[in-house]
Amino acid sequence: RKEVEQDPGPFNVPEGATVAFNCTYSNSASQSFFWYRQDCRKEPKLLMSVYSSGNEDGRFTAQLNRASQYISLLIRDSKLSDSATYLCVVNTGSARQLTFGSGTQLTVLP
Amino acid sequence: DADVTQTPRNRITKTGKRIMLECSQTKGHDRMYWYRQDPGLGLRLIYYSFDVKDINKGEISDGYSVSRQAQAKFSLSLESAIPNQTALYFCATSGSRNQETQYFGPGTRLLVL
């Protein structure tokens, strides 16, 4: 089983739609959680951290369920510029390394 | 100017050749990382360094070596390249205070024939 698993995707949605991505992680000792965004042929960039109480940044909402070892990202009112691959990232281990999911591709259509 | 730079950006080489990928950063971060990205597999950690005298193996270090020449420079070597090392390679940095936010370089596309 992969340490971090994401929805396989790809997701193709119209502008203005709401889309949700899910992610599960296998290491119950994981301490920190993130969503990174990666544009085509570009480097990953931090989108947002995920806190236990849930957090929101504009149109983006991240949720964490430690009991189920589940993380989600909700994007409301999708824009064309949201088209990218979204990487679920978990901090695990004593060395606090980041483990990346394989990503979910989102295409927002006009 | 970019905070994390990688050279070369693209490289084609032949099996058995020695290749070095270089990474430089101007962020003043102590921690540096090398990842490779393959389709469907996400990013996998090759090596990481928490300071100039500290080098650690990551998930997939076999076939690779690294050198931390200075706080700002971290290079990755493939001593004898093989075709399954064809991938997109990223360098990343993080600060010791906010170690979990990593800043990535633009990547190096390597093709081993």
PDB file of N, CA and C in Angstrom, chain B residues 31-76:
ATOM      1  N   ARG B  31      18.429  23.380   4.751  1.00  0.00           N
ATOM      2  CA  ARG B  31      18.043  22.045   4.307  1.00  0.00           C
ATOM      3  C   ARG B  31      17.843  22.006   2.801  1.00  0.00           C
ATOM      4  N   MET B  32      18.408  20.972   2.197  1.00  0.00           N
ATOM      5  CA  MET B  32      18.260  20.801   0.757  1.00  0.00           C
ATOM      6  C   MET B  32      17.944  19.351   0.451  1.00  0.00           C
ATOM      7  N   TYR B  33      17.235  19.141  -0.661  1.00  0.00           N
ATOM      8  CA  TYR B  33      16.694  17.834  -1.000  1.00  0.00           C
ATOM      9  C   TYR B  33      16.826  17.592  -2.498  1.00  0.00           C
ATOM     10  N   TRP B  34      16.949  16.325  -2.862  1.00  0.00           N
ATOM     11  CA  TRP B  34      16.827  15.920  -4.251  1.00  0.00           C
ATOM     12  C   TRP B  34      15.705  14.892  -4.375  1.00  0.00           C
ATOM     13  N   TYR B  35      14.804  15.144  -5.339  1.00  0.00           N
ATOM     14  CA  TYR B  35      13.706  14.243  -5.643  1.00  0.00           C
ATOM     15  C   TYR B  35      13.772  13.863  -7.119  1.00  0.00           C
ATOM     16  N   ARG B  36      13.147  12.725  -7.433  1.00  0.00           N
ATOM     17  CA  ARG B  36      12.847  12.440  -8.815  1.00  0.00           C
ATOM     18  C   ARG B  36      11.348  12.242  -8.952  1.00  0.00           C
ATOM     19  N   GLN B  37      10.834  12.611 -10.130  1.00  0.00           N
ATOM     20  CA  GLN B  37       9.404  12.466 -10.392  1.00  0.00           C
ATOM     21  C   GLN B  37       9.221  11.638 -11.645  1.00  0.00           C
ATOM     22  N   ASP B  38       8.423  10.599 -11.519  1.00  0.00           N
ATOM     23  CA  ASP B  38       8.078   9.721 -12.635  1.00  0.00           C
ATOM     24  C   ASP B  38       6.567   9.711 -12.777  1.00  0.00           C
ATOM     25  N   PRO B  39       6.069   9.591 -13.983  1.00  0.00           N
ATOM     26  CA  PRO B  39       4.605   9.573 -14.185  1.00  0.00           C
ATOM     27  C   PRO B  39       3.947   8.502 -13.334  1.00  0.00           C
ATOM     28  N   GLY B  40       2.892   8.893 -12.604  1.00  0.00           N
ATOM     29  CA  GLY B  40       2.142   7.944 -11.803  1.00  0.00           C
ATOM     30  C   GLY B  40       2.762   7.576 -10.473  1.00  0.00           C
ATOM     31  N   LEU B  41       3.972   8.057 -10.223  1.00  0.00           N
ATOM     32  CA  LEU B  41       4.649   7.686  -8.973  1.00  0.00           C
ATOM     33  C   LEU B  41       4.862   8.856  -8.036  1.00  0.00           C
ATOM     34  N   GLY B  42       4.589  10.032  -8.463  1.00  0.00           N
ATOM     35  CA  GLY B  42       4.810  11.177  -7.595  1.00  0.00           C
ATOM     36  C   GLY B  42       6.281  11.461  -7.401  1.00  0.00           C
ATOM     37  N   LEU B  43       6.584  12.317  -6.476  1.00  0.00           N
ATOM     38  CA  LEU B  43       7.970  12.659  -6.167  1.00  0.00           C
ATOM     39  C   LEU B  43       8.515  11.689  -5.141  1.00  0.00           C
ATOM     40  N   ARG B  44       9.713  11.225  -5.376  1.00  0.00           N
ATOM     41  CA  ARG B  44      10.374  10.329  -4.428  1.00  0.00           C
ATOM     42  C   ARG B  44      11.716  10.925  -4.021  1.00  0.00           C
ATOM     43  N   LEU B  45      11.997  10.840  -2.726  1.00  0.00           N
ATOM     44  CA  LEU B  45      13.184  11.468  -2.162  1.00  0.00           C
ATOM     45  C   LEU B  45      14.416  10.616  -2.429  1.00  0.00           C
ATOM     46  N   ILE B  46      15.463  11.247  -2.968  1.00  0.00           N
ATOM     47  CA  ILE B  46      16.704  10.537  -3.274  1.00  0.00           C
ATOM     48  C   ILE B  46      17.711  10.721  -2.137  1.00  0.00           C
ATOM     49  N   TYR B  47      18.018  11.972  -1.836  1.00  0.00           N
ATOM     50  CA  TYR B  47      18.928  12.326  -0.752  1.00  0.00           C
ATOM     51  C   TYR B  47      18.464  13.635  -0.139  1.00  0.00           C
ATOM     52  N   TYR B  48      18.873  13.850   1.118  1.00  0.00           N
ATOM     53  CA  TYR B  48      18.617  15.136   1.728  1.00  0.00           C
ATOM     54  C   TYR B  48      19.759  15.502   2.656  1.00  0.00           C
ATOM     55  N   SER B  49      19.870  16.800   2.902  1.00  0.00           N
ATOM     56  CA  SER B  49      20.984  17.327   3.694  1.00  0.00           C
ATOM     57  C   SER B  49      20.458  18.423   4.598  1.00  0.00           C
ATOM     58  N   PHE B  50      20.708  18.314   5.893  1.00  0.00           N
ATOM     59  CA  PHE B  50      20.222  19.312   6.829  1.00  0.00           C
ATOM     60  C   PHE B  50      21.252  20.401   7.095  1.00  0.00           C
ATOM     61  N   ASP B  51      22.506  20.127   6.773  1.00  0.00           N
ATOM     62  CA  ASP B  51      23.520  21.181   6.747  1.00  0.00           C
ATOM     63  C   ASP B  51      24.722  20.634   5.985  1.00  0.00           C
ATOM     64  N   VAL B  52      25.761  21.425   5.876  1.00  0.00           N
ATOM     65  CA  VAL B  52      26.883  21.065   5.016  1.00  0.00           C
ATOM     66  C   VAL B  52      27.513  19.735   5.416  1.00  0.00           C
ATOM     67  N   LYS B  53      27.491  19.415   6.685  1.00  0.00           N
ATOM     68  CA  LYS B  53      28.144  18.186   7.142  1.00  0.00           C
ATOM     69  C   LYS B  53      27.173  17.025   7.322  1.00  0.00           C
ATOM     70  N   ASP B  54      25.962  17.210   6.896  1.00  0.00           N
ATOM     71  CA  ASP B  54      24.927  16.193   7.118  1.00  0.00           C
ATOM     72  C   ASP B  54      24.305  15.767   5.798  1.00  0.00           C
ATOM     73  N   ILE B  55      24.493  14.491   5.452  1.00  0.00           N
ATOM     74  CA  ILE B  55      23.935  13.931   4.219  1.00  0.00           C
ATOM     75  C   ILE B  55      23.178  12.669   4.598  1.00  0.00           C
ATOM     76  N   ASN B  56      21.982  12.508   4.064  1.00  0.00           N
ATOM     77  CA  ASN B  56      21.162  11.352   4.408  1.00  0.00           C
ATOM     78  C   ASN B  56      20.548  10.740   3.167  1.00  0.00           C
ATOM     79  N   LYS B  57      20.450   9.426   3.169  1.00  0.00           N
ATOM     80  CA  LYS B  57      19.798   8.739   2.063  1.00  0.00           C
ATOM     81  C   LYS B  57      18.291   8.854   2.197  1.00  0.00           C
ATOM     82  N   GLY B  58      17.659   8.982   1.061  1.00  0.00           N
ATOM     83  CA  GLY B  58      16.214   8.977   1.031  1.00  0.00           C
ATOM     84  C   GLY B  58      15.693   7.617   0.613  1.00  0.00           C
ATOM     85  N   GLU B  59      14.506   7.630   0.048  1.00  0.00           N
ATOM     86  CA  GLU B  59      13.805   6.397  -0.322  1.00  0.00           C
ATOM     87  C   GLU B  59      14.504   5.611  -1.422  1.00  0.00           C
ATOM     88  N   ILE B  60      15.133   6.328  -2.370  1.00  0.00           N
ATOM     89  CA  ILE B  60      15.655   5.667  -3.568  1.00  0.00           C
ATOM     90  C   ILE B  60      17.062   6.150  -3.894  1.00  0.00           C
ATOM     91  N   SER B  61      18.006   5.968  -3.006  1.00  0.00           N
ATOM     92  CA  SER B  61      19.350   6.513  -3.177  1.00  0.00           C
ATOM     93  C   SER B  61      20.267   5.641  -4.042  1.00  0.00           C
ATOM     94  N   ASP B  62      19.915   4.383  -4.264  1.00  0.00           N
ATOM     95  CA  ASP B  62      20.802   3.500  -5.034  1.00  0.00           C
ATOM     96  C   ASP B  62      21.042   4.063  -6.430  1.00  0.00           C
ATOM     97  N   GLY B  63      22.313   4.110  -6.814  1.00  0.00           N
ATOM     98  CA  GLY B  63      22.662   4.599  -8.141  1.00  0.00           C
ATOM     99  C   GLY B  63      22.942   6.093  -8.185  1.00  0.00           C
ATOM    100  N   TYR B  64      22.788   6.746  -7.037  1.00  0.00           N
ATOM    101  CA  TYR B  64      22.993   8.189  -6.937  1.00  0.00           C
ATOM    102  C   TYR B  64      23.985   8.509  -5.821  1.00  0.00           C
ATOM    103  N   SER B  65      24.635   9.660  -5.943  1.00  0.00           N
ATOM    104  CA  SER B  65      25.437  10.201  -4.845  1.00  0.00           C
ATOM    105  C   SER B  65      25.244  11.707  -4.840  1.00  0.00           C
ATOM    106  N   VAL B  66      25.573  12.327  -3.722  1.00  0.00           N
ATOM    107  CA  VAL B  66      25.392  13.779  -3.608  1.00  0.00           C
ATOM    108  C   VAL B  66      26.614  14.403  -2.972  1.00  0.00           C
ATOM    109  N   SER B  67      26.702  15.706  -3.149  1.00  0.00           N
ATOM    110  CA  SER B  67      27.751  16.492  -2.507  1.00  0.00           C
ATOM    111  C   SER B  67      27.159  17.816  -2.087  1.00  0.00           C
ATOM    112  N   ARG B  68      27.392  18.184  -0.827  1.00  0.00           N
ATOM    113  CA  ARG B  68      26.931  19.500  -0.348  1.00  0.00           C
ATOM    114  C   ARG B  68      28.176  20.380  -0.231  1.00  0.00           C
ATOM    115  N   GLN B  69      28.418  21.108  -1.302  1.00  0.00           N
ATOM    116  CA  GLN B  69      29.677  21.860  -1.395  1.00  0.00           C
ATOM    117  C   GLN B  69      29.675  23.093  -0.499  1.00  0.00           C
ATOM    118  N   ALA B  70      28.505  23.609  -0.235  1.00  0.00           N
ATOM    119  CA  ALA B  70      28.344  24.812   0.583  1.00  0.00           C
ATOM    120  C   ALA B  70      26.889  24.841   1.007  1.00  0.00           C
ATOM    121  N   GLN B  71      26.556  25.768   1.903  1.00  0.00           N
ATOM    122  CA  GLN B  71      25.167  25.839   2.331  1.00  0.00           C
ATOM    123  C   GLN B  71      24.237  26.032   1.133  1.00  0.00           C
ATOM    124  N   ALA B  72      24.714  26.772   0.140  1.00  0.00           N
ATOM    125  CA  ALA B  72      23.853  27.136  -0.980  1.00  0.00           C
ATOM    126  C   ALA B  72      23.889  26.145  -2.135  1.00  0.00           C
ATOM    127  N   LYS B  73      24.727  25.134  -2.078  1.00  0.00           N
ATOM    128  CA  LYS B  73      24.912  24.259  -3.243  1.00  0.00           C
ATOM    129  C   LYS B  73      24.816  22.784  -2.865  1.00  0.00           C
ATOM    130  N   PHE B  74      24.034  22.066  -3.675  1.00  0.00           N
ATOM    131  CA  PHE B  74      23.807  20.642  -3.412  1.00  0.00           C
ATOM    132  C   PHE B  74      23.735  19.969  -4.769  1.00  0.00           C
ATOM    133  N   SER B  75      24.689  19.095  -5.069  1.00  0.00           N
ATOM    134  CA  SER B  75      24.707  18.477  -6.383  1.00  0.00           C
ATOM    135  C   SER B  75      24.396  16.991  -6.291  1.00  0.00           C
ATOM    136  N   LEU B  76      23.795  16.494  -7.347  1.00  0.00           N
ATOM    137  CA  LEU B  76      23.402  15.081  -7.450  1.00  0.00           C
ATOM    138  C   LEU B  76      24.180  14.460  -8.597  1.00  0.00           C
TER     139      LEU B  76
END
